[in-house]
Amino acid sequence: MSSTSQKHKDFVAEPMGEKSVMALAGIGDVLGKRLEEKGFDKAYVVLGQFLVLKKDEELFRDWLKDTCGANAKQQGDCYGCLREWCDSFL
């Protein structure tokens, strides 16, 4: 895996609280708006979906692609961010 972004590092450094979905690595304004339109307005709502999918990378990547059109890099960045956050806080 390539080095993580500053956004990733910032996200996994602390509890998620009420962070916007756009705080997740790999999720910018465009994907964030698409997720918000489907009810995924907070990072913890996306985390819930991640957990429902049992932290399975392939299932989560497919869900992200189908839900907001994320490309492979965006899928991987978001998955890695949530996986690392879970490893630290769950």
Tab-separated table of N, CA and C in Angstrom:
chain	number	residue	atom	x	y	z
A	1	MET	N	0.846	-1.181	0.000
A	1	MET	CA	0.000	0.000	0.000
A	1	MET	C	0.892	1.244	0.000
A	2	SER	N	0.475	2.232	-0.735
A	2	SER	CA	1.255	3.468	-0.782
A	2	SER	C	1.144	4.214	0.538
A	3	SER	N	1.946	5.239	0.680
A	3	SER	CA	1.907	6.004	1.923
A	3	SER	C	0.533	6.652	2.080
A	4	THR	N	0.131	6.828	3.319
A	4	THR	CA	-1.189	7.381	3.579
A	4	THR	C	-1.179	8.903	3.475
A	5	SER	N	-2.320	9.443	3.136
A	5	SER	CA	-2.454	10.888	2.990
A	5	SER	C	-2.556	11.568	4.352
A	6	GLN	N	-2.398	12.884	4.344
A	6	GLN	CA	-2.573	13.652	5.573
A	6	GLN	C	-4.020	13.522	6.064
A	7	LYS	N	-4.952	13.481	5.135
A	7	LYS	CA	-6.365	13.329	5.486
A	7	LYS	C	-6.570	12.010	6.241
A	8	HIS	N	-5.952	10.942	5.750
A	8	HIS	CA	-6.015	9.636	6.400
A	8	HIS	C	-5.426	9.729	7.811
A	9	LYS	N	-4.248	10.298	7.911
A	9	LYS	CA	-3.580	10.398	9.213
A	9	LYS	C	-4.413	11.198	10.207
A	10	ASP	N	-5.000	12.283	9.745
A	10	ASP	CA	-5.836	13.107	10.623
A	10	ASP	C	-7.064	12.334	11.094
A	11	PHE	N	-7.662	11.572	10.193
A	11	PHE	CA	-8.880	10.845	10.534
A	11	PHE	C	-8.620	9.761	11.578
A	12	VAL	N	-7.569	8.999	11.384
A	12	VAL	CA	-7.319	7.857	12.279
A	12	VAL	C	-6.660	8.264	13.594
A	13	ALA	N	-6.321	9.530	13.730
A	13	ALA	CA	-5.612	9.995	14.919
A	13	ALA	C	-6.532	10.238	16.109
A	14	GLU	N	-7.835	10.252	15.895
A	14	GLU	CA	-8.758	10.601	16.982
A	14	GLU	C	-10.118	9.949	16.773
A	15	PRO	N	-10.929	9.911	17.831
A	15	PRO	CA	-12.290	9.390	17.676
A	15	PRO	C	-13.044	10.150	16.588
A	16	MET	N	-13.976	9.478	15.937
A	16	MET	CA	-14.645	10.042	14.779
A	16	MET	C	-15.704	11.067	15.132
A	17	GLY	N	-16.388	10.901	16.242
A	17	GLY	CA	-17.398	11.876	16.641
A	17	GLY	C	-18.405	12.160	15.546
A	18	GLU	N	-18.623	13.428	15.269
A	18	GLU	CA	-19.623	13.866	14.282
A	18	GLU	C	-18.979	14.296	12.959
A	19	LYS	N	-17.811	13.748	12.647
A	19	LYS	CA	-17.120	14.159	11.420
A	19	LYS	C	-17.985	13.905	10.188
A	20	SER	N	-17.874	14.804	9.246
A	20	SER	CA	-18.569	14.683	7.967
A	20	SER	C	-18.038	13.468	7.204
A	21	VAL	N	-18.857	12.945	6.321
A	21	VAL	CA	-18.424	11.852	5.451
A	21	VAL	C	-17.200	12.283	4.637
A	22	MET	N	-17.086	13.571	4.359
A	22	MET	CA	-15.971	14.076	3.561
A	22	MET	C	-14.647	14.092	4.327
A	23	ALA	N	-14.683	13.789	5.617
A	23	ALA	CA	-13.446	13.672	6.398
A	23	ALA	C	-12.732	12.352	6.116
A	24	LEU	N	-13.443	11.394	5.529
A	24	LEU	CA	-12.846	10.089	5.215
A	24	LEU	C	-11.858	10.223	4.067
A	25	ALA	N	-10.727	9.542	4.183
A	25	ALA	CA	-9.765	9.503	3.081
A	25	ALA	C	-10.450	8.913	1.851
A	26	GLY	N	-10.180	9.497	0.700
A	26	GLY	CA	-10.761	9.012	-0.546
A	26	GLY	C	-12.114	9.624	-0.880
A	27	ILE	N	-12.713	10.344	0.066
A	27	ILE	CA	-14.029	10.933	-0.170
A	27	ILE	C	-13.895	12.456	-0.193
A	28	GLY	N	-14.055	13.017	-1.373
A	28	GLY	CA	-13.997	14.467	-1.531
A	28	GLY	C	-15.389	15.049	-1.664
A	29	ASP	N	-15.474	16.253	-2.215
A	29	ASP	CA	-16.754	16.942	-2.324
A	29	ASP	C	-17.774	16.198	-3.186
A	30	VAL	N	-17.340	15.717	-4.356
A	30	VAL	CA	-18.276	15.080	-5.282
A	30	VAL	C	-18.822	13.781	-4.697
A	31	LEU	N	-17.925	12.883	-4.257
A	31	LEU	CA	-18.397	11.620	-3.681
A	31	LEU	C	-19.140	11.868	-2.378
A	32	GLY	N	-18.674	12.839	-1.603
A	32	GLY	CA	-19.328	13.175	-0.350
A	32	GLY	C	-20.774	13.595	-0.570
A	33	LYS	N	-21.013	14.429	-1.568
A	33	LYS	CA	-22.378	14.875	-1.883
A	33	LYS	C	-23.243	13.689	-2.313
A	34	ARG	N	-22.672	12.795	-3.121
A	34	ARG	CA	-23.435	11.612	-3.560
A	34	ARG	C	-23.808	10.742	-2.367
A	35	LEU	N	-22.880	10.561	-1.447
A	35	LEU	CA	-23.161	9.767	-0.254
A	35	LEU	C	-24.212	10.452	0.617
A	36	GLU	N	-24.079	11.768	0.795
A	36	GLU	CA	-25.053	12.516	1.588
A	36	GLU	C	-26.459	12.370	1.018
A	37	GLU	N	-26.571	12.426	-0.312
A	37	GLU	CA	-27.875	12.289	-0.969
A	37	GLU	C	-28.515	10.932	-0.700
A	38	LYS	N	-27.684	9.935	-0.384
A	38	LYS	CA	-28.192	8.588	-0.099
A	38	LYS	C	-28.275	8.320	1.400
A	39	GLY	N	-28.104	9.368	2.215
A	39	GLY	CA	-28.271	9.236	3.651
A	39	GLY	C	-26.991	8.993	4.435
A	40	PHE	N	-25.863	8.930	3.762
A	40	PHE	CA	-24.574	8.684	4.415
A	40	PHE	C	-23.864	10.022	4.629
A	41	ASP	N	-24.395	10.838	5.555
A	41	ASP	CA	-23.895	12.198	5.725
A	41	ASP	C	-22.742	12.319	6.713
A	42	LYS	N	-22.580	11.349	7.573
A	42	LYS	CA	-21.520	11.384	8.587
A	42	LYS	C	-20.588	10.194	8.394
A	43	ALA	N	-19.347	10.362	8.824
A	43	ALA	CA	-18.373	9.270	8.712
A	43	ALA	C	-18.851	8.038	9.469
A	44	TYR	N	-19.518	8.239	10.621
A	44	TYR	CA	-19.964	7.080	11.399
A	44	TYR	C	-21.049	6.274	10.687
A	45	VAL	N	-21.810	6.897	9.777
A	45	VAL	CA	-22.826	6.158	9.019
A	45	VAL	C	-22.129	5.235	8.013
A	46	VAL	N	-21.058	5.734	7.382
A	46	VAL	CA	-20.269	4.896	6.467
A	46	VAL	C	-19.568	3.796	7.269
A	47	LEU	N	-19.083	4.130	8.466
A	47	LEU	CA	-18.484	3.112	9.339
A	47	LEU	C	-19.502	2.006	9.628
A	48	GLY	N	-20.741	2.384	9.878
A	48	GLY	CA	-21.781	1.383	10.128
A	48	GLY	C	-21.926	0.418	8.961
A	49	GLN	N	-21.918	0.940	7.748
A	49	GLN	CA	-22.005	0.083	6.561
A	49	GLN	C	-20.768	-0.809	6.471
A	50	PHE	N	-19.598	-0.250	6.758
A	50	PHE	CA	-18.337	-0.996	6.770
A	50	PHE	C	-18.443	-2.182	7.734
A	51	LEU	N	-19.033	-1.945	8.906
A	51	LEU	CA	-19.171	-3.005	9.906
A	51	LEU	C	-20.247	-4.012	9.508
A	52	VAL	N	-21.348	-3.545	8.923
A	52	VAL	CA	-22.398	-4.453	8.442
A	52	VAL	C	-21.807	-5.422	7.414
A	53	LEU	N	-20.872	-4.920	6.618
A	53	LEU	CA	-20.202	-5.758	5.616
A	53	LEU	C	-19.034	-6.543	6.223
A	54	LYS	N	-18.971	-6.562	7.547
A	54	LYS	CA	-17.983	-7.335	8.309
A	54	LYS	C	-16.541	-6.987	7.962
A	55	LYS	N	-16.314	-5.706	7.646
A	55	LYS	CA	-14.977	-5.194	7.332
A	55	LYS	C	-14.351	-5.897	6.130
A	56	ASP	N	-15.177	-6.490	5.286
A	56	ASP	CA	-14.692	-7.201	4.100
A	56	ASP	C	-14.319	-6.186	3.012
A	57	GLU	N	-13.071	-6.217	2.601
A	57	GLU	CA	-12.586	-5.214	1.650
A	57	GLU	C	-13.333	-5.253	0.326
A	58	GLU	N	-13.490	-6.427	-0.254
A	58	GLU	CA	-14.144	-6.521	-1.561
A	58	GLU	C	-15.595	-6.045	-1.500
A	59	LEU	N	-16.324	-6.476	-0.469
A	59	LEU	CA	-17.718	-6.056	-0.337
A	59	LEU	C	-17.825	-4.545	-0.130
A	60	PHE	N	-16.957	-3.976	0.697
A	60	PHE	CA	-17.007	-2.544	0.958
A	60	PHE	C	-16.653	-1.741	-0.287
A	61	ARG	N	-15.617	-2.185	-0.995
A	61	ARG	CA	-15.229	-1.484	-2.227
A	61	ARG	C	-16.381	-1.509	-3.237
A	62	ASP	N	-17.011	-2.676	-3.391
A	62	ASP	CA	-18.144	-2.781	-4.324
A	62	ASP	C	-19.284	-1.871	-3.896
A	63	TRP	N	-19.576	-1.848	-2.595
A	63	TRP	CA	-20.646	-0.993	-2.089
A	63	TRP	C	-20.335	0.480	-2.375
A	64	LEU	N	-19.091	0.897	-2.135
A	64	LEU	CA	-18.704	2.287	-2.348
A	64	LEU	C	-18.802	2.656	-3.829
A	65	LYS	N	-18.376	1.752	-4.692
A	65	LYS	CA	-18.457	1.993	-6.132
A	65	LYS	C	-19.921	2.116	-6.556
A	66	ASP	N	-20.758	1.204	-6.092
A	66	ASP	CA	-22.168	1.206	-6.482
A	66	ASP	C	-22.937	2.387	-5.889
A	67	THR	N	-22.556	2.808	-4.698
A	67	THR	CA	-23.295	3.856	-3.990
A	67	THR	C	-22.943	5.254	-4.470
A	68	CYS	N	-21.647	5.504	-4.717
A	68	CYS	CA	-21.265	6.875	-5.080
A	68	CYS	C	-20.335	6.964	-6.275
A	69	GLY	N	-19.997	5.834	-6.893
A	69	GLY	CA	-19.144	5.868	-8.080
A	69	GLY	C	-17.662	6.030	-7.798
A	70	ALA	N	-17.231	5.643	-6.597
A	70	ALA	CA	-15.815	5.768	-6.245
A	70	ALA	C	-14.946	4.902	-7.152
A	71	ASN	N	-13.798	5.438	-7.559
A	71	ASN	CA	-12.858	4.656	-8.365
A	71	ASN	C	-12.016	3.760	-7.443
A	72	ALA	N	-11.150	2.966	-8.030
A	72	ALA	CA	-10.383	1.984	-7.253
A	72	ALA	C	-9.501	2.651	-6.190
A	73	LYS	N	-8.856	3.761	-6.526
A	73	LYS	CA	-8.008	4.441	-5.539
A	73	LYS	C	-8.846	4.999	-4.399
A	74	GLN	N	-9.957	5.625	-4.727
A	74	GLN	CA	-10.834	6.188	-3.700
A	74	GLN	C	-11.386	5.083	-2.798
A	75	GLN	N	-11.761	3.970	-3.396
A	75	GLN	CA	-12.256	2.825	-2.620
A	75	GLN	C	-11.183	2.341	-1.649
A	76	GLY	N	-9.971	2.180	-2.151
A	76	GLY	CA	-8.874	1.691	-1.322
A	76	GLY	C	-8.514	2.648	-0.207
A	77	ASP	N	-8.506	3.950	-0.512
A	77	ASP	CA	-8.192	4.952	0.507
A	77	ASP	C	-9.232	4.939	1.617
A	78	CYS	N	-10.496	4.870	1.249
A	78	CYS	CA	-11.565	4.885	2.245
A	78	CYS	C	-11.552	3.601	3.065
A	79	TYR	N	-11.385	2.461	2.406
A	79	TYR	CA	-11.312	1.189	3.123
A	79	TYR	C	-10.154	1.196	4.122
A	80	GLY	N	-8.971	1.618	3.673
A	80	GLY	CA	-7.796	1.633	4.544
A	80	GLY	C	-7.978	2.559	5.737
A	81	CYS	N	-8.603	3.670	5.499
A	81	CYS	CA	-8.862	4.647	6.556
A	81	CYS	C	-9.781	4.043	7.627
A	82	LEU	N	-10.877	3.448	7.199
A	82	LEU	CA	-11.809	2.851	8.161
A	82	LEU	C	-11.209	1.628	8.852
A	83	ARG	N	-10.464	0.821	8.105
A	83	ARG	CA	-9.834	-0.354	8.704
A	83	ARG	C	-8.861	0.065	9.805
A	84	GLU	N	-8.024	1.064	9.520
A	84	GLU	CA	-7.056	1.503	10.509
A	84	GLU	C	-7.763	2.154	11.713
A	85	TRP	N	-8.820	2.916	11.453
A	85	TRP	CA	-9.568	3.539	12.543
A	85	TRP	C	-10.139	2.449	13.462
A	86	CYS	N	-10.712	1.402	12.871
A	86	CYS	CA	-11.268	0.297	13.658
A	86	CYS	C	-10.183	-0.408	14.470
A	87	ASP	N	-9.029	-0.613	13.866
A	87	ASP	CA	-7.928	-1.263	14.573
A	87	ASP	C	-7.505	-0.457	15.787
A	88	SER	N	-7.622	0.857	15.706
A	88	SER	CA	-7.215	1.720	16.808
A	88	SER	C	-8.293	1.928	17.868
A	89	PHE	N	-9.556	1.969	17.447
A	89	PHE	CA	-10.603	2.404	18.359
A	89	PHE	C	-11.661	1.352	18.698
A	90	LEU	N	-11.689	0.225	18.014
A	90	LEU	CA	-12.684	-0.808	18.347
A	90	LEU	C	-12.016	-1.987	19.049
